[in-house]
Tab-separated table of C-alpha atoms in Angstrom:
chain	number	residue	atom	x	y	z
B	28	MET	CA	-18.094	12.703	34.134
B	29	ALA	CA	-17.264	15.172	31.592
B	30	LYS	CA	-20.128	18.018	31.104
B	31	ALA	CA	-21.764	17.720	27.528
B	32	PRO	CA	-20.869	20.471	25.244
B	33	VAL	CA	-23.627	23.007	24.360
B	34	LEU	CA	-22.918	22.721	20.840
B	35	THR	CA	-21.728	19.752	18.756
B	36	PRO	CA	-18.084	20.394	18.041
B	37	GLN	CA	-17.365	21.786	14.545
B	38	ALA	CA	-14.540	19.115	14.003
B	39	ASP	CA	-17.276	16.372	14.703
B	40	ASP	CA	-20.085	17.339	12.623
B	41	PHE	CA	-20.022	20.892	11.133
B	42	PRO	CA	-23.621	20.804	9.770
B	43	ARG	CA	-24.789	19.573	12.942
B	44	TRP	CA	-22.995	22.450	14.877
B	45	TYR	CA	-24.523	24.936	12.453
B	46	GLN	CA	-28.065	23.644	13.310
B	47	ASP	CA	-27.280	23.558	17.186
B	48	LEU	CA	-26.005	27.099	16.930
B	49	ILE	CA	-29.136	28.376	15.016
B	50	ASN	CA	-31.179	26.627	17.804
B	51	LYS	CA	-29.516	27.380	21.038
B	52	ALA	CA	-28.756	30.908	20.125
B	53	GLU	CA	-32.338	31.690	19.165
B	54	LEU	CA	-31.848	32.829	15.599
B	55	ALA	CA	-34.358	30.926	13.790
B	56	ASP	CA	-36.737	27.924	13.693
B	57	ASN	CA	-38.216	25.723	10.679
B	58	GLY	CA	-41.424	27.050	9.545
B	59	PRO	CA	-44.601	24.752	9.278
B	60	VAL	CA	-44.143	24.541	5.489
B	61	ARG	CA	-41.025	22.636	4.449
B	62	GLY	CA	-38.249	24.722	3.426
B	63	THR	CA	-39.477	28.038	5.225
B	64	MET	CA	-38.205	29.519	8.338
B	65	VAL	CA	-39.290	31.797	11.326
B	66	ILE	CA	-36.659	34.067	11.921
B	67	ARG	CA	-36.554	35.001	15.774
B	68	PRO	CA	-35.755	38.338	17.230
B	69	TYR	CA	-32.050	38.017	17.690
B	70	GLY	CA	-31.688	36.527	14.263
B	71	TYR	CA	-33.875	39.209	12.772
B	72	GLY	CA	-31.860	41.850	14.449
B	73	LEU	CA	-28.842	40.790	12.817
B	74	TRP	CA	-30.678	40.977	9.533
B	75	GLU	CA	-32.001	44.419	10.599
B	76	ARG	CA	-28.394	45.637	10.967
B	77	MET	CA	-27.282	44.218	7.643
B	78	GLN	CA	-30.281	46.115	6.079
B	79	GLN	CA	-29.500	49.328	7.517
B	80	GLU	CA	-25.692	49.088	6.576
B	81	MET	CA	-26.489	47.906	3.130
B	82	ASP	CA	-29.475	50.500	2.568
B	83	ALA	CA	-27.123	53.252	3.382
B	84	ARG	CA	-24.559	52.014	0.747
B	85	ILE	CA	-27.154	51.409	-1.744
B	86	LYS	CA	-28.578	54.979	-1.420
B	87	GLU	CA	-25.001	56.341	-1.645
B	88	ALA	CA	-24.792	54.623	-4.965
B	89	GLY	CA	-27.823	56.619	-6.256
B	90	ALA	CA	-30.611	53.890	-6.106
B	91	GLN	CA	-34.036	54.735	-4.439
B	92	ASN	CA	-36.114	52.235	-2.640
B	93	ALA	CA	-39.399	51.018	-4.224
B	94	TYR	CA	-41.737	48.140	-3.884
B	95	PHE	CA	-43.380	45.867	-6.591
B	96	PRO	CA	-46.131	43.068	-6.312
B	97	LEU	CA	-45.466	39.732	-4.933
B	98	PHE	CA	-47.434	38.044	-7.674
B	99	ILE	CA	-46.190	38.212	-11.302
B	100	PRO	CA	-48.136	37.017	-14.243
B	101	GLN	CA	-46.935	33.619	-15.591
B	102	SER	CA	-46.836	35.270	-19.154
B	103	TYR	CA	-44.236	37.788	-17.788
B	104	LEU	CA	-41.671	35.165	-17.256
B	105	THR	CA	-42.081	33.553	-20.558
B	106	ARG	CA	-40.823	36.684	-22.424
B	107	GLU	CA	-37.387	36.092	-21.871
B	108	ALA	CA	-36.432	32.535	-22.766
B	109	GLU	CA	-33.258	31.958	-20.590
B	110	HIS	CA	-34.826	33.683	-17.532
B	111	VAL	CA	-37.924	31.147	-17.488
B	112	GLU	CA	-35.851	28.292	-18.222
B	113	GLY	CA	-33.440	28.874	-15.359
B	114	PHE	CA	-36.336	29.791	-12.866
B	115	ALA	CA	-38.818	27.172	-13.856
B	116	PRO	CA	-37.975	24.210	-11.575
B	117	GLU	CA	-38.083	26.667	-8.562
B	118	LEU	CA	-41.440	28.331	-9.322
B	119	ALA	CA	-44.398	28.323	-7.097
B	120	VAL	CA	-47.677	29.077	-9.160
B	121	VAL	CA	-50.941	30.121	-8.032
B	122	THR	CA	-53.869	28.813	-10.011
B	123	HIS	CA	-56.835	29.721	-7.905
B	124	GLY	CA	-57.878	32.464	-5.934
B	125	GLY	CA	-61.104	33.625	-4.334
B	126	GLY	CA	-62.323	30.166	-4.790
B	127	LYS	CA	-62.012	30.365	-8.529
B	128	GLU	CA	-59.733	29.196	-11.149
B	129	LEU	CA	-57.553	32.330	-12.347
B	130	GLU	CA	-57.664	33.243	-16.066
B	131	GLU	CA	-53.791	33.402	-16.091
B	132	PRO	CA	-51.905	31.683	-13.362
B	133	VAL	CA	-49.510	33.858	-11.464
B	134	VAL	CA	-46.154	33.135	-9.995
B	135	VAL	CA	-44.974	33.905	-6.627
B	136	ARG	CA	-41.992	36.220	-6.939
B	137	PRO	CA	-38.746	34.288	-7.478
B	138	THR	CA	-37.065	37.486	-8.642
B	139	SER	CA	-38.443	40.794	-10.060
B	140	GLU	CA	-36.696	41.521	-13.400
B	141	THR	CA	-39.835	40.835	-15.374
B	142	ILE	CA	-42.384	42.626	-13.224
B	143	ILE	CA	-40.097	45.652	-12.873
B	144	ASN	CA	-39.308	45.978	-16.634
B	145	ALA	CA	-43.058	46.053	-17.189
B	146	SER	CA	-43.079	49.249	-15.080
B	147	PHE	CA	-39.649	50.567	-16.372
B	148	SER	CA	-41.165	50.265	-19.953
B	149	LYS	CA	-43.829	52.844	-19.000
B	150	TRP	CA	-41.634	55.051	-16.788
B	151	VAL	CA	-38.849	55.420	-19.366
B	152	GLN	CA	-39.572	57.820	-22.338
B	153	SER	CA	-36.536	59.766	-22.966
B	154	TYR	CA	-32.624	59.941	-22.121
B	155	ARG	CA	-33.502	62.471	-19.485
B	156	ASP	CA	-35.133	59.472	-17.486
B	157	LEU	CA	-31.947	57.551	-17.274
B	158	PRO	CA	-30.238	56.205	-15.553
B	159	LEU	CA	-33.226	54.754	-13.540
B	160	LEU	CA	-31.872	53.355	-10.364
B	161	ILE	CA	-34.247	51.276	-8.176
B	162	ASN	CA	-34.028	48.891	-5.196
B	163	GLN	CA	-36.437	46.882	-3.066
B	164	TRP	CA	-36.361	45.131	0.151
B	165	ALA	CA	-38.585	42.072	-0.263
B	166	ASN	CA	-39.246	38.244	0.206
B	167	VAL	CA	-38.968	35.958	-2.561
B	168	VAL	CA	-40.136	32.251	-3.386
B	169	ARG	CA	-37.732	29.654	-4.849
B	170	TRP	CA	-39.122	26.073	-4.317
B	171	GLU	CA	-36.137	24.485	-2.458
B	172	MET	CA	-35.450	20.721	-2.446
B	173	ARG	CA	-32.710	20.731	-0.191
B	174	PRO	CA	-33.679	23.248	2.555
B	175	ARG	CA	-31.250	24.590	5.255
B	176	VAL	CA	-32.177	27.298	7.442
B	177	PHE	CA	-30.679	30.906	6.028
B	178	LEU	CA	-28.507	29.373	3.325
B	179	ARG	CA	-31.315	27.682	1.269
B	180	THR	CA	-35.069	28.199	2.049
B	181	THR	CA	-38.278	28.236	-0.090
B	182	GLU	CA	-38.928	31.897	1.094
B	183	PHE	CA	-35.966	34.147	1.981
B	184	LEU	CA	-35.727	37.888	2.443
B	185	TRP	CA	-33.392	40.023	0.265
B	186	GLN	CA	-32.735	43.335	-1.397
B	187	GLU	CA	-32.858	43.382	-5.303
B	188	GLY	CA	-31.531	46.225	-7.312
B	189	HIS	CA	-32.760	46.937	-11.004
B	190	THR	CA	-31.286	49.722	-13.301
B	191	ALA	CA	-31.818	51.020	-16.696
B	192	HIS	CA	-29.074	52.893	-18.536
B	193	ALA	CA	-28.592	54.659	-21.854
B	194	THR	CA	-25.392	52.715	-22.670
B	195	TYR	CA	-23.649	49.432	-22.184
B	196	GLU	CA	-20.562	51.060	-20.652
B	197	ASP	CA	-22.763	52.885	-18.085
B	198	ALA	CA	-24.505	49.594	-17.135
B	199	ARG	CA	-21.591	47.737	-17.048
B	200	ASP	CA	-19.677	50.377	-14.659
B	201	TYR	CA	-22.763	50.620	-12.447
B	202	ALA	CA	-22.970	46.636	-12.026
B	203	ALA	CA	-19.112	46.770	-11.259
B	204	HIS	CA	-19.747	49.638	-8.595
B	205	ILE	CA	-22.407	47.892	-7.012
B	206	HIS	CA	-20.054	44.776	-6.701
B	207	LYS	CA	-17.257	46.560	-5.079
B	208	ALA	CA	-18.507	49.705	-3.555
B	209	VAL	CA	-21.770	48.258	-2.026
B	210	TYR	CA	-21.206	44.558	-1.582
B	211	ALA	CA	-17.378	44.089	-0.980
B	212	ASP	CA	-17.301	47.225	1.046
B	213	PHE	CA	-20.081	45.913	3.452
B	214	MET	CA	-18.823	42.296	3.697
B	215	VAL	CA	-15.296	43.071	4.141
B	216	ASN	CA	-15.708	46.141	6.604
B	217	VAL	CA	-18.869	45.265	8.373
B	218	LEU	CA	-19.246	41.559	8.191
B	219	GLY	CA	-15.464	41.011	8.428
B	220	ILE	CA	-15.452	38.309	5.754
B	221	ASP	CA	-12.680	38.400	3.394
B	222	VAL	CA	-14.728	37.806	0.216
B	223	VAL	CA	-13.253	36.975	-3.125
B	224	LEU	CA	-14.577	39.252	-6.022
B	225	GLY	CA	-14.854	37.519	-9.473
B	226	ARG	CA	-16.969	36.762	-12.494
B	227	LYS	CA	-19.019	33.827	-13.014
B	228	THR	CA	-18.468	31.270	-15.729
B	229	ALA	CA	-21.103	31.075	-18.494
B	230	SER	CA	-22.601	28.006	-16.887
B	231	GLU	CA	-22.875	29.648	-13.504
B	232	ARG	CA	-24.284	32.969	-14.760
B	233	PHE	CA	-27.608	34.528	-13.749
B	234	ALA	CA	-30.466	33.140	-16.073
B	235	GLY	CA	-30.975	36.058	-18.537
B	236	ALA	CA	-27.654	37.899	-17.828
B	237	VAL	CA	-24.743	38.551	-20.094
B	238	ASN	CA	-22.361	38.717	-17.217
B	239	THR	CA	-22.560	37.803	-13.415
B	240	LEU	CA	-20.065	39.419	-10.786
B	241	THR	CA	-19.846	37.300	-7.590
B	242	LEU	CA	-18.667	37.561	-3.901
B	243	GLU	CA	-17.375	34.319	-2.586
B	244	GLY	CA	-16.622	33.727	0.906
B	245	MET	CA	-14.990	30.610	2.559
B	246	MET	CA	-16.813	29.136	5.384
B	247	GLY	CA	-15.131	27.423	8.661
B	248	ASP	CA	-15.354	24.275	7.025
B	249	GLY	CA	-13.446	25.455	3.751
B	250	LYS	CA	-16.707	25.374	1.499
B	251	ALA	CA	-17.588	28.340	-0.446
B	252	LEU	CA	-20.731	30.553	0.019
B	253	GLN	CA	-22.167	33.026	-2.656
B	254	MET	CA	-22.565	36.065	-0.527
B	255	GLY	CA	-24.208	38.286	-3.345
B	256	THR	CA	-24.221	38.936	-6.945
B	257	SER	CA	-24.389	41.765	-9.642
B	258	HIS	CA	-25.633	41.004	-13.173
B	259	GLU	CA	-25.201	42.793	-16.361
B	260	LEU	CA	-28.387	42.014	-18.063
B	261	GLY	CA	-27.449	43.493	-21.404
B	262	GLN	CA	-30.681	44.290	-23.602
B	263	ASN	CA	-32.295	40.824	-23.052
B	264	PHE	CA	-35.126	42.099	-20.898
B	265	ALA	CA	-35.400	45.361	-22.621
B	266	LYS	CA	-36.238	43.644	-25.895
B	267	ALA	CA	-38.570	41.401	-24.265
B	268	PHE	CA	-40.589	44.157	-22.642
B	269	ASN	CA	-39.676	47.072	-25.186
B	270	THR	CA	-38.130	49.201	-22.661
B	271	GLN	CA	-36.948	51.993	-24.844
B	272	TYR	CA	-36.044	55.818	-24.583
B	273	LEU	CA	-35.733	58.530	-27.069
B	274	SER	CA	-32.132	59.493	-27.434
B	275	LYS	CA	-30.537	62.736	-27.627
B	276	ASP	CA	-30.428	62.226	-31.331
B	277	GLY	CA	-34.206	61.705	-31.849
B	278	LYS	CA	-33.909	57.776	-32.101
B	279	GLN	CA	-35.858	55.086	-30.146
B	280	GLU	CA	-33.294	52.978	-28.388
B	281	LEU	CA	-33.330	50.039	-26.021
B	282	VAL	CA	-31.976	50.635	-22.450
B	283	TRP	CA	-29.134	48.636	-21.006
B	284	GLN	CA	-29.728	47.097	-17.587
B	285	THR	CA	-28.454	45.691	-14.453
B	286	SER	CA	-29.798	43.610	-11.200
B	287	TRP	CA	-28.222	42.698	-8.140
B	288	GLY	CA	-29.074	41.108	-5.069
B	289	SER	CA	-27.969	39.810	-1.471
B	290	SER	CA	-30.251	38.048	1.249
B	291	THR	CA	-30.608	36.599	4.360
B	292	ARG	CA	-28.216	33.882	3.140
B	293	MET	CA	-25.551	36.460	4.534
B	294	VAL	CA	-26.806	35.404	8.071
B	295	GLY	CA	-25.659	31.890	7.386
B	296	GLY	CA	-22.346	33.425	6.172
B	297	LEU	CA	-21.948	35.089	9.381
B	298	ILE	CA	-22.418	32.112	11.586
B	299	MET	CA	-20.352	29.717	9.447
B	300	SER	CA	-17.417	32.279	8.961
B	301	HIS	CA	-16.909	33.385	12.558
B	302	GLY	CA	-18.783	30.939	14.809
B	303	ASP	CA	-16.766	28.552	17.032
B	304	ASP	CA	-17.483	25.675	19.476
B	305	ASN	CA	-18.982	28.263	22.012
B	306	GLY	CA	-21.404	30.037	19.554
B	307	LEU	CA	-21.629	32.654	17.454
B	308	ARG	CA	-18.941	35.683	17.179
B	309	VAL	CA	-20.467	38.752	15.714
B	310	PRO	CA	-18.574	41.532	14.263
B	311	PRO	CA	-18.749	44.695	16.293
B	312	ARG	CA	-19.577	46.981	13.446
B	313	LEU	CA	-22.329	44.659	12.755
B	314	ALA	CA	-23.933	43.501	16.255
B	315	PRO	CA	-27.223	44.904	17.272
B	316	VAL	CA	-25.895	44.531	20.768
B	317	GLN	CA	-22.139	45.385	20.934
B	318	VAL	CA	-21.778	45.311	24.685
B	319	VAL	CA	-24.072	43.635	27.305
B	320	VAL	CA	-23.768	44.720	31.164
B	321	LEU	CA	-24.659	41.931	33.586
B	322	ALA	CA	-25.552	42.025	37.229
B	323	ILE	CA	-24.032	39.048	38.631
B	324	LYS	CA	-26.581	39.242	41.836
B	325	GLY	CA	-30.030	41.080	42.563
B	326	ASP	CA	-28.299	43.421	44.972
B	327	GLU	CA	-29.916	46.909	44.752
B	328	ALA	CA	-26.537	48.659	44.604
B	329	VAL	CA	-25.379	46.252	41.945
B	330	LEU	CA	-28.486	46.652	39.808
B	331	ALA	CA	-28.144	50.473	40.058
B	332	LYS	CA	-24.411	50.280	39.100
B	333	VAL	CA	-25.199	48.039	35.668
B	334	ARG	CA	-27.826	50.608	34.671
B	335	GLU	CA	-25.600	53.455	35.392
B	336	ILE	CA	-22.801	51.750	33.109
B	337	GLY	CA	-25.282	51.167	30.441
B	338	ASP	CA	-26.546	54.811	30.321
B	339	ARG	CA	-22.823	56.017	30.130
B	340	LEU	CA	-21.897	53.391	27.404
B	341	LYS	CA	-25.057	54.419	25.284
B	342	ALA	CA	-23.962	58.088	25.720
B	343	ALA	CA	-20.685	57.133	24.244
B	344	GLY	CA	-22.292	55.844	21.252
B	345	VAL	CA	-21.925	51.871	22.217
B	346	ARG	CA	-25.040	49.719	21.225
B	347	VAL	CA	-25.629	48.462	24.811
B	348	GLN	CA	-28.190	46.053	26.518
B	349	VAL	CA	-28.378	45.799	30.518
B	350	ASP	CA	-29.084	42.291	31.747
B	351	ASP	CA	-30.549	42.565	35.247
B	352	ARG	CA	-32.625	39.317	35.056
B	353	THR	CA	-31.207	38.174	38.226
B	354	ASP	CA	-34.011	35.550	38.873
B	355	THR	CA	-32.148	33.689	36.046
B	356	PRO	CA	-28.780	32.121	37.236
B	357	PHE	CA	-25.775	34.263	36.235
B	358	GLY	CA	-23.926	31.206	34.706
B	359	ARG	CA	-26.859	30.478	32.266
B	360	ARG	CA	-27.186	34.155	31.222
B	361	ALA	CA	-23.368	34.420	30.481
B	362	VAL	CA	-23.605	31.101	28.371
B	363	ASP	CA	-26.582	32.470	26.528
B	364	TRP	CA	-24.808	35.903	25.665
B	365	GLU	CA	-21.702	33.852	24.685
B	366	LEU	CA	-23.853	31.687	22.421
B	367	LYS	CA	-25.413	34.790	20.745
B	368	GLY	CA	-21.751	36.169	19.963
B	369	VAL	CA	-22.243	39.519	21.668
B	370	PRO	CA	-18.610	41.105	21.450
B	371	VAL	CA	-18.087	42.328	24.897
B	372	ARG	CA	-19.760	41.447	28.370
B	373	VAL	CA	-19.278	43.637	31.321
B	374	GLU	CA	-20.196	41.781	34.515
B	375	VAL	CA	-20.748	43.531	37.602
B	376	GLY	CA	-21.223	41.899	41.188
B	377	PRO	CA	-20.988	43.161	44.910
B	378	ARG	CA	-17.148	42.658	45.046
B	379	ASP	CA	-16.765	44.733	41.874
B	380	LEU	CA	-18.707	47.642	43.465
B	381	GLU	CA	-16.068	47.662	46.345
B	382	SER	CA	-13.000	47.888	44.039
B	383	GLY	CA	-14.672	50.305	41.674
B	384	THR	CA	-14.038	47.718	38.754
B	385	ALA	CA	-16.032	45.472	36.366
B	386	MET	CA	-15.107	42.043	34.837
B	387	LEU	CA	-14.624	42.577	30.991
B	388	ALA	CA	-14.946	39.349	29.023
B	389	ARG	CA	-14.178	39.651	25.232
B	390	ARG	CA	-16.123	37.182	22.983
B	391	ILE	CA	-13.928	37.269	19.964
B	392	PRO	CA	-10.283	36.990	21.288
B	393	GLY	CA	-11.748	35.268	24.400
B	394	GLY	CA	-10.442	36.126	27.995
B	395	LYS	CA	-11.371	38.103	31.135
B	396	GLU	CA	-9.962	41.015	32.917
B	397	PRO	CA	-10.989	43.526	35.533
B	398	VAL	CA	-11.307	47.022	34.280
B	399	ALA	CA	-11.984	50.316	36.160
B	400	VAL	CA	-15.491	50.989	35.613
B	401	ASP	CA	-14.623	54.775	35.025
B	402	ALA	CA	-12.491	53.762	32.056
B	403	LEU	CA	-15.016	51.493	30.140
B	404	ALA	CA	-16.520	54.283	27.932
B	405	ALA	CA	-13.169	55.372	26.748
B	406	LEU	CA	-11.835	51.745	26.467
B	407	LEU	CA	-14.404	50.086	24.786
B	408	PRO	CA	-14.776	51.600	21.363
B	409	ALA	CA	-10.889	50.842	20.563
B	410	ILE	CA	-11.609	47.346	22.003
B	411	LEU	CA	-14.564	46.789	19.483
B	412	GLU	CA	-12.553	48.142	16.484
B	413	GLU	CA	-9.587	45.659	17.473
B	414	ASP	CA	-11.787	42.738	17.654
B	415	GLN	CA	-13.372	43.718	14.342
B	416	ALA	CA	-10.015	43.721	12.713
B	417	MET	CA	-9.270	40.406	14.015
B	418	LEU	CA	-12.214	38.534	12.621
B	419	LEU	CA	-11.252	39.940	9.119
B	420	ARG	CA	-7.762	38.953	9.737
B	421	GLN	CA	-8.805	35.405	10.939
B	422	SER	CA	-10.956	35.082	7.564
B	423	ARG	CA	-8.355	36.265	5.306
B	424	GLU	CA	-5.796	33.819	6.948
B	425	ARG	CA	-8.145	30.781	6.729
B	426	ARG	CA	-8.865	31.408	3.008
B	427	GLU	CA	-4.949	32.007	2.200
B	428	SER	CA	-3.965	28.841	4.138
B	429	ARG	CA	-6.605	26.645	2.660
B	430	THR	CA	-6.118	27.755	-1.056
B	431	SER	CA	-4.006	25.659	-3.373
B	432	GLU	CA	-2.289	26.550	-6.533
B	433	VAL	CA	-2.666	23.620	-8.852
B	434	SER	CA	-2.422	22.676	-12.605
B	435	THR	CA	-4.541	19.661	-12.978
B	436	ILE	CA	-8.265	18.836	-12.580
B	437	GLU	CA	-7.336	15.845	-10.256
B	438	ALA	CA	-5.440	18.364	-7.922
B	439	ALA	CA	-8.384	20.707	-7.923
B	440	VAL	CA	-11.007	18.031	-6.992
B	441	GLU	CA	-8.374	16.645	-4.219
B	442	ALA	CA	-8.186	20.303	-2.665
B	443	ALA	CA	-11.890	20.827	-2.869
B	444	VAL	CA	-12.646	17.366	-1.238
B	445	ALA	CA	-10.239	17.912	1.550
B	446	GLY	CA	-11.959	21.100	2.684
B	447	GLY	CA	-10.119	23.896	0.878
B	448	TRP	CA	-10.098	25.825	-2.339
B	449	ALA	CA	-8.058	25.493	-5.566
B	450	ARG	CA	-6.888	27.966	-8.115
B	451	ILE	CA	-6.315	26.693	-11.521
B	452	PRO	CA	-5.605	28.405	-14.676
B	453	TRP	CA	-8.908	28.811	-16.905
B	454	ALA	CA	-7.047	28.099	-19.882
B	455	ASP	CA	-6.180	24.542	-18.506
B	456	LEU	CA	-9.819	23.967	-17.215
B	457	GLY	CA	-12.146	25.451	-19.650
B	458	GLU	CA	-15.699	24.238	-20.033
B	459	GLU	CA	-14.813	20.703	-20.470
B	460	GLY	CA	-12.847	20.789	-17.179
B	461	GLU	CA	-15.646	22.532	-15.482
B	462	ALA	CA	-18.078	19.776	-16.269
B	463	ARG	CA	-15.511	17.113	-14.976
B	464	LEU	CA	-15.481	19.115	-11.597
B	465	ALA	CA	-19.143	18.964	-11.477
B	466	GLU	CA	-19.042	15.048	-11.564
B	467	HIS	CA	-17.163	15.529	-8.085
B	468	ALA	CA	-19.613	18.208	-6.437
B	469	VAL	CA	-17.188	20.740	-7.241
B	470	THR	CA	-17.910	23.947	-9.076
B	471	VAL	CA	-15.884	27.184	-10.413
B	472	ARG	CA	-16.901	29.727	-7.789
B	473	CYS	CA	-15.382	32.429	-9.990
B	474	LEU	CA	-12.729	33.672	-12.370
B	475	VAL	CA	-10.360	36.168	-11.300
B	476	ALA	CA	-7.533	37.882	-13.036
B	477	GLU	CA	-3.893	36.997	-12.361
B	478	ASP	CA	-3.548	40.076	-10.144
B	479	GLY	CA	-6.554	39.149	-8.277
B	480	SER	CA	-9.040	41.690	-9.819
B	481	VAL	CA	-12.086	41.091	-11.614
B	482	PRO	CA	-11.428	40.111	-15.277
B	483	GLY	CA	-13.114	42.157	-18.101
B	484	THR	CA	-14.239	38.923	-20.143
B	485	ASP	CA	-14.485	35.176	-19.390
B	486	ASP	CA	-11.602	34.231	-21.673
B	487	ALA	CA	-8.941	37.168	-20.905
B	488	PRO	CA	-5.471	35.841	-20.958
B	489	GLY	CA	-4.265	34.705	-17.575
B	490	ASN	CA	-7.846	34.234	-16.032
B	491	VAL	CA	-7.674	31.906	-12.907
B	492	ALA	CA	-10.502	29.755	-11.668
B	493	VAL	CA	-11.390	29.419	-8.193
B	494	VAL	CA	-12.930	26.196	-7.463
B	495	ALA	CA	-14.413	24.664	-4.334
B	496	ARG	CA	-17.336	22.797	-2.991
B	497	ALA	CA	-20.154	24.922	-1.913
B	498	TYR	CA	-23.283	25.613	-0.090
């Protein structure tokens, strides 16, 4: 009888494969309240690495980290009409505290534009205070009706940036800079996901924004995932909170603003972009553990050698973990590390000691080969970079091979339903066509210019709509 697979094959049931992998790789569990999640240590390690890489880029862009309260007075949200209307169905509202009914209900933070503007209106007095560039790492709550771990949860972790500028142009350029130099750079060069950068249509725009820039990734089943967004807020929140500054000309002027965010949804994107029927495949630049050194047997000489190899690799700058848990069968440990997607396994047993070699198992391209122990520290950095490039190439090839150029709404729906993306001229689609797509659970993920760049306006000549089914 054939041995049952560890995971449901992707081709049989992609959503079940995704859930199996989260469970078997010990990434997360469902929380006790519907829609919440418990992020387990290995899953949180992935998020921590994402935080580190993103935080460095955010600081390079000039923003500083701060923290704002979880509870927001309900009246704050009502100050910006589009904003409260957009978030109303998702709000969690606290009406009682300390055993008493609150004088004013408070909202559990769904996003922080309103409460941060309350501070900005106090902090910004003069043009000398601008630009004001703030980021926070926090949790947010949006009551989710159709939860899925990492992708859509009632509470999730994220970073949200909020900035104030003296001019429209400065705010517009900063939102674009975050979009490209922070988000795209991280997602392409660290996550290894070949995202498409574009502009959201008016119906898909963030509530209260005048423009939303997005990054869309194609998952293994051909659906799209919005990986991050950067918004131009215009002066909408500045008007609502009277966030003004004294200009060089001595006039009171309203600031221009941006906000931008990415979340633990990126962990879901990582799983669905790179995972296969054997588990995760973690890009080496992201991986909390790039190399695991496994002792095959509990022989003292073997244990000493794996620890020595671990020390050598660590000294060479590799993120390494030594697995000397020989009371657990080797086969089970090897499968566990494969499920977790660690890029390289170095396996050492008694026979390897005799030959001065170790077995090198590469998770991303697959395959095993013996390698001289003394060569490992020099070989591995290049191997890790090679495997990083392979994941990005596979991501790009999948998107390109499964994206169709179409000229009709019917053909766009057909491509999306079949598990791919379609590109259709926005002039041929328009808002009416966008509504027709929605009848088939297909959305315009973004608008791109003819040359693939981000268009300056919704109706720029030659704009192309990228359409797909999405998570």
